[in-house]
Amino acid sequence: MTAKTGTVFEWVWPTSFVVAAGWTIWHLPAYVLDFAPHSNPSQFDQVSAIHARKDVTPDLPGLFGGFADPIDWLALVLLPVFVFLGIRTVRVASMELQDFHRVDKFSIFIGRATMILILGMTLIMLYEVFLRYVVEAPTLWANELTLWTAGFVFLCSGLYAMQQRSHIRIFLLYDVVPRPIQRLFDTIWTALIVIFAFFLVFGSYQQVFEVKFYRWEMFGTAFDPPIPATIQPMILIIAVLISLQAVSNLICDWNAAPTTHSAADDVDESELKAISRTLEDK
């Protein structure tokens, strides 16, 4: 099931998705004010004032008489387009899990987008180091933008790790029981993940979406990014996606042959071969 990797589109679509998602997230107050305006006048004025202060294109008029301008609408419409194109063009590398369902390509694509976020986060930090220690003109936004991006990286990488079965697992008992009992174990821990995600969303939905998100709670600093308003809802979204991915893993692995795990599983043979070739060249 492997195919050639490293094509240009494997970079283009995740990068385009990250740019469109970043624009959409930054301008989420415009969508909220257009699609679900606040009934409380003071909250409406508060969120609209935040949007007016943070809008990247304040000179553009809102489309259809609303708050979201044409660029905001374009970014919102392109998001599912980039996801669709990214899923169609994503290729599994040799060091990744080779057995997967078609629906798992979404998690793989999110993994690619997360890699782009890591690259962007690194560039932001390098830019800040240059300005701080070379030009002596540090920014007010680089540190908090890095922190904000790292939150998305941490959450999205959890979905990718679940799809790759690279999360922490203890096989001491799992490896010694027959395959039917292993299926029972898989079913139990999948059910526990789904139950946990359900009660996490059920217990915190109102606090997260009606308070943090709907009121667009900011970080309260000079740059003042909407970290509470975005990261907390993202936690619930990722929890649901991870539970769905766990169910997909259970279905995909149901008829898999029994495997024995050892310390050798952590060794990446392709990486060892690459190191060996490098040493031979020297």
Coordinates of N, CA and C in Angstrom, one line a residue, residues 73-267:
W73 N -14.7 34.7 3.9 CA -15.5 33.6 3.3 C -14.7 32.7 2.4
L74 N -13.7 33.3 1.7 CA -12.8 32.5 0.8 C -12.1 31.4 1.6
A75 N -11.5 31.9 2.7 CA -10.7 30.9 3.6 C -11.6 29.9 4.1
L76 N -12.9 30.2 4.5 CA -13.8 29.2 5.1 C -14.2 28.2 4.0
V77 N -14.5 28.7 2.8 CA -14.9 27.8 1.7 C -13.7 26.9 1.3
L78 N -12.5 27.4 1.3 CA -11.4 26.6 0.8 C -10.9 25.5 1.8
L79 N -11.3 25.7 3.1 CA -10.9 24.7 4.1 C -11.2 23.3 3.7
P80 N -12.5 23.0 3.5 CA -12.8 21.6 3.1 C -12.2 21.2 1.8
V81 N -12.0 22.2 0.9 CA -11.4 21.8 -0.4 C -10.0 21.3 -0.2
F82 N -9.2 22.0 0.6 CA -7.8 21.7 0.9 C -7.8 20.3 1.7
V83 N -8.8 20.1 2.5 CA -8.8 18.8 3.2 C -9.0 17.7 2.2
F84 N -10.0 17.9 1.3 CA -10.3 16.9 0.3 C -9.1 16.6 -0.6
L85 N -8.5 17.6 -1.1 CA -7.3 17.4 -1.9 C -6.2 16.8 -1.2
G86 N -6.0 17.2 0.1 CA -4.9 16.7 0.9 C -5.1 15.2 1.2
I87 N -6.3 14.8 1.4 CA -6.6 13.4 1.7 C -6.4 12.5 0.4
R88 N -6.8 13.1 -0.7 CA -6.6 12.3 -2.0 C -5.1 12.2 -2.4
T89 N -4.3 13.1 -2.0 CA -2.9 13.1 -2.4 C -1.9 12.6 -1.4
V90 N -2.4 12.4 -0.1 CA -1.4 12.0 0.9 C -0.9 10.6 0.7
R91 N 0.3 10.4 0.9 CA 1.0 9.1 0.7 C 1.6 8.6 2.0
V92 N 1.6 7.4 2.3 CA 2.1 6.8 3.5 C 3.6 6.5 3.3
A93 N 4.4 7.0 4.2 CA 5.9 6.8 4.1 C 6.2 5.4 4.6
S94 N 7.4 5.0 4.3 CA 7.8 3.6 4.6 C 7.9 3.4 6.1
M95 N 8.1 4.4 6.9 CA 8.2 4.2 8.4 C 6.9 4.3 9.1
E96 N 5.8 4.6 8.3 CA 4.5 4.7 8.9 C 3.7 3.4 8.8
L97 N 2.6 3.3 9.5 CA 1.8 2.2 9.5 C 1.2 1.9 8.1
Q98 N 1.3 0.7 7.6 CA 0.9 0.4 6.2 C -0.5 0.0 6.1
D99 N -1.1 -0.6 7.2 CA -2.5 -1.1 7.2 C -3.4 0.0 7.7
F100 N -4.3 0.5 6.9 CA -5.2 1.5 7.4 C -6.4 1.5 6.5
H101 N -7.5 2.1 7.0 CA -8.7 2.3 6.3 C -8.7 3.6 5.5
R102 N -9.6 3.7 4.5 CA -9.6 4.9 3.7 C -9.9 6.1 4.6
V103 N -10.7 5.9 5.6 CA -11.1 7.1 6.5 C -9.9 7.5 7.4
D104 N -8.9 6.6 7.5 CA -7.7 7.0 8.3 C -6.9 8.0 7.6
K105 N -7.1 8.2 6.3 CA -6.3 9.2 5.6 C -6.5 10.6 6.1
F106 N -7.7 10.9 6.8 CA -7.9 12.2 7.4 C -6.9 12.4 8.5
S107 N -6.7 11.4 9.3 CA -5.7 11.5 10.4 C -4.3 11.7 9.9
I108 N -4.0 11.0 8.8 CA -2.7 11.1 8.2 C -2.5 12.5 7.7
F109 N -3.5 13.0 7.0 CA -3.4 14.4 6.5 C -3.2 15.4 7.7
I110 N -4.0 15.2 8.7 CA -3.8 16.1 9.9 C -2.4 16.0 10.5
G111 N -1.8 14.8 10.4 CA -0.4 14.6 10.8 C 0.5 15.5 9.9
R112 N 0.2 15.5 8.6 CA 1.1 16.3 7.7 C 0.9 17.8 8.0
A113 N -0.3 18.2 8.3 CA -0.5 19.6 8.6 C 0.2 20.0 9.9
T114 N 0.2 19.0 10.9 CA 0.9 19.2 12.1 C 2.4 19.4 11.9
M115 N 2.9 18.7 11.0 CA 4.4 18.8 10.6 C 4.6 20.2 10.1
I116 N 3.7 20.7 9.3 CA 3.8 22.1 8.7 C 3.8 23.1 9.9
L117 N 2.9 22.9 10.9 CA 2.9 23.7 12.0 C 4.2 23.7 12.8
I118 N 4.8 22.6 12.9 CA 6.1 22.5 13.6 C 7.1 23.3 12.9
L119 N 7.1 23.2 11.6 CA 8.1 24.0 10.8 C 7.8 25.5 10.9
G120 N 6.5 25.9 10.9 CA 6.2 27.3 11.1 C 6.6 27.8 12.4
M121 N 6.4 27.0 13.5 CA 6.7 27.3 14.8 C 8.2 27.5 15.0
T122 N 9.0 26.7 14.3 CA 10.5 26.8 14.4 C 10.9 28.1 13.7
L123 N 10.3 28.4 12.5 CA 10.7 29.6 11.8 C 10.3 30.9 12.7
I124 N 9.2 30.8 13.4 CA 8.8 32.0 14.2 C 9.9 32.1 15.3
M125 N 10.3 31.1 15.9 CA 11.3 31.2 17.0 C 12.6 31.7 16.5
L126 N 13.0 31.2 15.3 CA 14.3 31.7 14.7 C 14.2 33.2 14.4
Y127 N 13.0 33.6 13.9 CA 12.8 35.0 13.6 C 12.9 35.9 14.9
E128 N 12.3 35.4 16.0 CA 12.3 36.1 17.2 C 13.8 36.2 17.8
V129 N 14.5 35.1 17.7 CA 15.9 35.1 18.2 C 16.7 36.1 17.4
F130 N 16.5 36.1 16.1 CA 17.3 37.1 15.2 C 16.9 38.5 15.6
L131 N 15.6 38.8 15.8 CA 15.3 40.2 16.2 C 15.7 40.6 17.6
R132 N 15.7 39.6 18.5 CA 16.0 39.9 19.9 C 17.5 40.1 20.1
Y133 N 18.3 39.2 19.5 CA 19.7 39.2 19.8 C 20.6 39.9 18.7
V134 N 20.1 40.0 17.5 CA 20.9 40.7 16.4 C 20.4 42.1 16.2
V135 N 19.1 42.3 16.0 CA 18.6 43.6 15.8 C 18.2 44.3 17.1
E136 N 18.1 43.6 18.2 CA 17.7 44.1 19.5 C 16.3 44.8 19.4
A137 N 15.4 44.2 18.7 CA 14.0 44.7 18.6 C 13.1 43.5 18.6
P138 N 12.9 42.9 19.8 CA 12.0 41.7 20.0 C 10.6 42.1 19.7
T139 N 9.8 41.1 19.2 CA 8.4 41.3 18.9 C 7.6 41.1 20.2
L140 N 6.3 41.5 20.1 CA 5.4 41.3 21.2 C 4.5 40.0 20.9
W141 N 4.7 39.4 19.7 CA 3.8 38.3 19.4 C 4.4 37.0 19.2
A142 N 5.7 36.9 18.9 CA 6.3 35.6 18.5 C 6.2 34.6 19.6
N143 N 6.5 35.0 20.9 CA 6.5 34.0 21.9 C 5.1 33.4 22.1
E144 N 4.1 34.3 22.1 CA 2.7 33.8 22.4 C 2.1 33.1 21.1
L145 N 2.5 33.5 19.9 CA 2.1 32.8 18.7 C 2.7 31.4 18.7
T146 N 4.0 31.2 19.2 CA 4.6 29.9 19.3 C 3.9 29.1 20.3
L147 N 3.5 29.7 21.5 CA 2.8 28.9 22.5 C 1.4 28.5 21.9
W148 N 0.8 29.3 21.2 CA -0.6 29.0 20.7 C -0.4 27.9 19.6
T149 N 0.5 28.0 18.8 CA 0.8 27.0 17.7 C 1.1 25.6 18.4
A150 N 1.9 25.7 19.4 CA 2.3 24.5 20.1 C 1.1 23.7 20.7
G151 N 0.1 24.5 21.2 CA -1.1 23.9 21.7 C -1.8 23.1 20.6
F152 N -1.9 23.6 19.4 CA -2.5 22.9 18.3 C -1.6 21.7 17.9
V153 N -0.3 21.9 17.9 CA 0.6 20.8 17.5 C 0.4 19.6 18.5
F154 N 0.3 19.9 19.8 CA 0.2 18.9 20.8 C -1.1 18.1 20.6
L155 N -2.2 18.8 20.4 CA -3.5 18.2 20.2 C -3.6 17.4 18.9
C156 N -3.2 18.0 17.8 CA -3.3 17.3 16.5 C -2.4 16.1 16.4
S157 N -1.2 16.2 17.1 CA -0.3 15.1 17.0 C -0.9 13.9 17.8
G158 N -1.8 14.1 18.7 CA -2.4 13.0 19.5 C -3.3 12.2 18.5
L159 N -4.0 12.9 17.6 CA -4.8 12.2 16.7 C -4.0 11.3 15.7
Y160 N -2.9 11.9 15.3 CA -2.0 11.2 14.4 C -1.3 10.0 15.1
A161 N -0.9 10.2 16.4 CA -0.3 9.1 17.1 C -1.3 8.0 17.3
M162 N -2.6 8.3 17.5 CA -3.6 7.2 17.7 C -3.7 6.4 16.4
Q163 N -3.7 7.1 15.2 CA -3.9 6.4 14.0 C -2.6 5.5 13.7
Q164 N -1.5 6.0 14.1 CA -0.2 5.2 13.9 C 0.0 4.1 15.0
R165 N -0.8 4.1 16.0 CA -0.7 3.1 17.1 C 0.7 3.4 17.8
S166 N 1.1 4.7 17.8 CA 2.4 5.0 18.5 C 2.2 5.6 19.9
H167 N 0.9 5.6 20.4 CA 0.7 6.0 21.7 C 1.3 5.0 22.7
I168 N 1.4 5.3 24.0 CA 2.0 4.4 25.0 C 1.0 3.3 25.2
R169 N 1.6 2.1 25.1 CA 0.8 0.8 25.3 C 1.7 -0.1 26.1
I170 N 1.1 -0.9 27.0 CA 1.8 -1.8 27.8 C 1.3 -3.2 27.4
F171 N 2.3 -4.0 26.9 CA 1.9 -5.3 26.2 C 2.3 -6.5 27.1
L172 N 2.6 -6.3 28.4 CA 3.0 -7.4 29.3 C 2.0 -8.5 29.3
L173 N 0.7 -8.1 29.5 CA -0.3 -9.1 29.6 C -0.9 -9.4 28.2
Y174 N -0.9 -8.3 27.4 CA -1.6 -8.4 26.0 C -0.9 -9.5 25.2
D175 N 0.4 -9.6 25.2 CA 1.1 -10.5 24.3 C 1.0 -12.0 24.7
V176 N 0.6 -12.3 26.0 CA 0.6 -13.7 26.4 C -0.8 -14.3 26.3
V177 N -1.8 -13.5 25.9 CA -3.1 -14.1 25.8 C -3.5 -14.4 24.4
P178 N -4.4 -15.3 24.1 CA -4.8 -15.6 22.7 C -5.5 -14.5 22.0
R179 N -5.6 -14.6 20.7 CA -6.1 -13.5 19.9 C -7.5 -13.1 20.3
P180 N -8.4 -14.0 20.6 CA -9.8 -13.6 21.1 C -9.8 -12.7 22.3
I181 N -8.9 -13.1 23.2 CA -8.8 -12.2 24.4 C -8.2 -10.9 24.1
Q182 N -7.2 -10.8 23.1 CA -6.7 -9.6 22.7 C -7.8 -8.7 22.1
R183 N -8.7 -9.3 21.3 CA -9.8 -8.5 20.8 C -10.7 -8.0 21.9
L184 N -10.8 -8.8 22.9 CA -11.6 -8.3 24.1 C -10.9 -7.1 24.7
F185 N -9.6 -7.2 24.9 CA -8.9 -6.1 25.5 C -9.0 -4.8 24.6
D186 N -8.9 -5.0 23.3 CA -9.0 -3.9 22.4 C -10.4 -3.2 22.5
T187 N -11.4 -4.1 22.6 CA -12.8 -3.6 22.7 C -13.0 -2.8 24.0
I188 N -12.4 -3.3 25.1 CA -12.6 -2.6 26.4 C -11.9 -1.2 26.4
W189 N -10.6 -1.2 25.9 CA -10.0 0.1 26.0 C -10.5 1.1 24.9
T190 N -11.0 0.6 23.8 CA -11.7 1.5 22.9 C -13.0 2.1 23.5
A191 N -13.7 1.2 24.2 CA -15.0 1.7 24.8 C -14.7 2.7 25.9
L192 N -13.6 2.5 26.6 CA -13.2 3.4 27.7 C -12.8 4.8 27.1
I193 N -12.1 4.8 25.9 CA -11.8 6.0 25.3 C -13.1 6.8 24.8
V194 N -14.0 6.0 24.2 CA -15.3 6.6 23.8 C -16.1 7.2 24.9
I195 N -16.1 6.4 26.0 CA -16.9 6.9 27.2 C -16.2 8.2 27.8
F196 N -14.9 8.1 27.9 CA -14.2 9.3 28.4 C -14.4 10.5 27.5
A197 N -14.4 10.4 26.2 CA -14.6 11.5 25.3 C -16.1 12.0 25.4
F198 N -17.0 11.1 25.6 CA -18.4 11.5 25.7 C -18.6 12.3 27.0
F199 N -18.1 11.9 28.1 CA -18.3 12.6 29.3 C -17.5 13.9 29.4
L200 N -16.3 13.9 28.7 CA -15.6 15.1 28.7 C -16.3 16.2 27.9
V201 N -16.9 15.8 26.8 CA -17.7 16.8 26.0 C -19.0 17.2 26.8
F202 N -19.6 16.2 27.3 CA -20.9 16.4 28.0 C -20.7 17.3 29.2
G203 N -19.6 17.1 29.9 CA -19.4 17.9 31.2 C -18.9 19.3 31.0
S204 N -18.2 19.5 29.9 CA -17.5 20.8 29.7 C -18.0 21.6 28.5
Y205 N -19.0 21.0 27.7 CA -19.4 21.7 26.5 C -19.9 23.1 26.8
Q206 N -20.7 23.3 27.8 CA -21.3 24.6 28.1 C -20.3 25.6 28.5
Q207 N -19.4 25.2 29.4 CA -18.3 26.1 29.8 C -17.4 26.5 28.7
V208 N -17.0 25.5 27.8 CA -16.1 25.7 26.8 C -16.6 26.6 25.6
F209 N -17.8 26.1 25.1 CA -18.3 26.8 23.9 C -19.2 28.0 24.2
E210 N -19.9 28.0 25.3 CA -20.8 29.1 25.6 C -20.1 30.2 26.3
V211 N -19.0 29.9 27.0 CA -18.2 30.9 27.8 C -16.9 31.3 27.1
K212 N -16.1 30.3 26.9 CA -14.7 30.6 26.3 C -14.8 31.0 24.8
F213 N -15.5 30.1 24.1 CA -15.6 30.4 22.6 C -16.6 31.5 22.2
Y214 N -17.8 31.3 22.7 CA -18.9 32.3 22.3 C -18.6 33.7 22.7
R215 N -17.9 33.9 23.8 CA -17.5 35.2 24.3 C -16.1 35.6 23.8
W216 N -15.5 34.7 23.1 CA -14.2 34.9 22.5 C -13.2 35.4 23.6
E217 N -12.9 34.6 24.5 CA -12.0 34.9 25.6 C -10.6 35.0 25.1
M218 N -9.9 36.1 25.5 CA -8.5 36.3 25.0 C -7.5 35.9 26.1
F219 N -6.2 36.1 25.7 CA -5.1 35.6 26.6 C -4.8 36.7 27.6
G220 N -5.1 38.0 27.3 CA -4.9 39.1 28.2 C -3.5 39.6 28.3
T221 N -2.8 39.6 27.1 CA -1.4 40.1 27.1 C -1.3 41.2 26.0
A222 N -0.1 41.6 25.7 CA 0.1 42.7 24.7 C -0.4 42.2 23.3
F223 N 0.0 41.0 22.9 CA -0.4 40.4 21.7 C -1.9 40.0 21.8
D224 N -2.2 39.4 22.9 CA -3.6 39.1 23.2 C -4.3 38.1 22.2
P225 N -3.7 36.9 22.0 CA -4.3 35.9 21.1 C -5.5 35.3 21.8
P226 N -6.4 34.7 21.1 CA -7.6 34.0 21.6 C -7.2 32.6 22.0
I227 N -6.2 32.4 22.8 CA -5.8 31.0 23.2 C -7.0 30.3 24.0
P228 N -7.5 30.9 25.0 CA -8.6 30.1 25.7 C -9.8 29.9 24.8
A229 N -10.1 30.8 23.9 CA -11.3 30.7 23.1 C -11.1 29.6 22.0
T230 N -9.9 29.2 21.7 CA -9.7 28.3 20.6 C -9.1 26.9 21.1
I231 N -8.2 27.0 22.0 CA -7.5 25.7 22.4 C -8.5 24.8 23.2
Q232 N -9.3 25.4 24.1 CA -10.2 24.6 24.9 C -11.3 23.9 24.0
P233 N -11.9 24.6 23.0 CA -12.8 23.9 22.1 C -12.1 22.8 21.3
M234 N -10.8 23.1 21.0 CA -10.1 22.2 20.2 C -9.8 20.9 21.0
I235 N -9.7 21.0 22.3 CA -9.5 19.8 23.1 C -10.7 18.9 23.0
L236 N -11.9 19.4 23.0 CA -13.1 18.6 22.9 C -13.2 18.0 21.5
I237 N -12.9 18.8 20.5 CA -12.9 18.3 19.1 C -12.0 17.2 18.9
I238 N -10.7 17.3 19.4 CA -9.7 16.3 19.2 C -10.1 15.1 20.0
A239 N -10.7 15.2 21.2 CA -11.1 14.1 22.0 C -12.1 13.2 21.2
V240 N -13.0 13.9 20.6 CA -14.0 13.2 19.8 C -13.4 12.5 18.6
L241 N -12.4 13.2 17.9 CA -11.8 12.6 16.7 C -10.9 11.4 17.1
I242 N -10.2 11.5 18.3 CA -9.4 10.4 18.8 C -10.3 9.2 19.1
S243 N -11.4 9.4 19.7 CA -12.3 8.3 20.0 C -12.8 7.6 18.7
L244 N -13.1 8.4 17.7 CA -13.5 7.9 16.4 C -12.4 7.1 15.8
Q245 N -11.2 7.6 15.9 CA -10.0 7.0 15.3 C -9.8 5.6 16.1
A246 N -10.0 5.6 17.4 CA -9.8 4.4 18.1 C -10.8 3.3 17.7
V247 N -12.0 3.7 17.3 CA -13.0 2.8 16.8 C -12.6 2.3 15.4
S248 N -12.0 3.2 14.6 CA -11.5 2.8 13.3 C -10.3 1.8 13.5
N249 N -9.5 2.0 14.4 CA -8.4 1.1 14.7 C -8.9 -0.3 15.1
L250 N -9.9 -0.3 15.9 CA -10.5 -1.5 16.4 C -11.0 -2.3 15.2
I251 N -11.7 -1.7 14.3 CA -12.3 -2.4 13.1 C -11.1 -2.8 12.2
C252 N -10.1 -2.0 12.0 CA -9.0 -2.3 11.1 C -8.2 -3.5 11.6
D253 N -8.0 -3.5 12.9 CA -7.1 -4.5 13.5 C -7.9 -5.8 14.0
W254 N -9.2 -5.9 13.7 CA -10.0 -7.0 14.3 C -9.5 -8.3 13.8
N255 N -9.2 -8.4 12.5 CA -8.8 -9.7 11.9 C -7.3 -9.8 11.7
A256 N -6.5 -8.9 12.3 CA -5.1 -8.9 12.2 C -4.5 -10.1 13.0
A257 N -3.4 -10.6 12.5 CA -2.8 -11.8 13.1 C -2.1 -11.4 14.4
P258 N -2.0 -12.3 15.4 CA -1.3 -11.9 16.6 C 0.1 -11.5 16.4
T259 N 0.5 -10.5 17.1 CA 1.9 -10.0 17.0 C 2.6 -10.0 18.4
T260 N 3.9 -10.2 18.4 CA 4.7 -10.1 19.6 C 5.5 -8.8 19.6
H261 N 5.4 -8.1 20.7 CA 6.1 -6.8 20.8 C 7.4 -6.9 21.6
S262 N 8.4 -6.2 21.2 CA 9.7 -6.2 21.9 C 10.3 -4.9 21.7
A263 N 11.5 -4.7 22.3 CA 12.2 -3.5 22.2 C 12.7 -3.2 20.8
A264 N 12.8 -4.2 20.0 CA 13.2 -4.0 18.6 C 12.1 -3.3 17.8
D265 N 10.9 -3.2 18.3 CA 9.9 -2.5 17.5 C 10.1 -1.0 17.5
D266 N 10.9 -0.5 18.5 CA 11.2 0.9 18.5 C 12.4 1.3 17.6
V267 N 13.0 0.3 17.0 CA 14.1 0.6 16.1 C 13.6 0.9 14.7

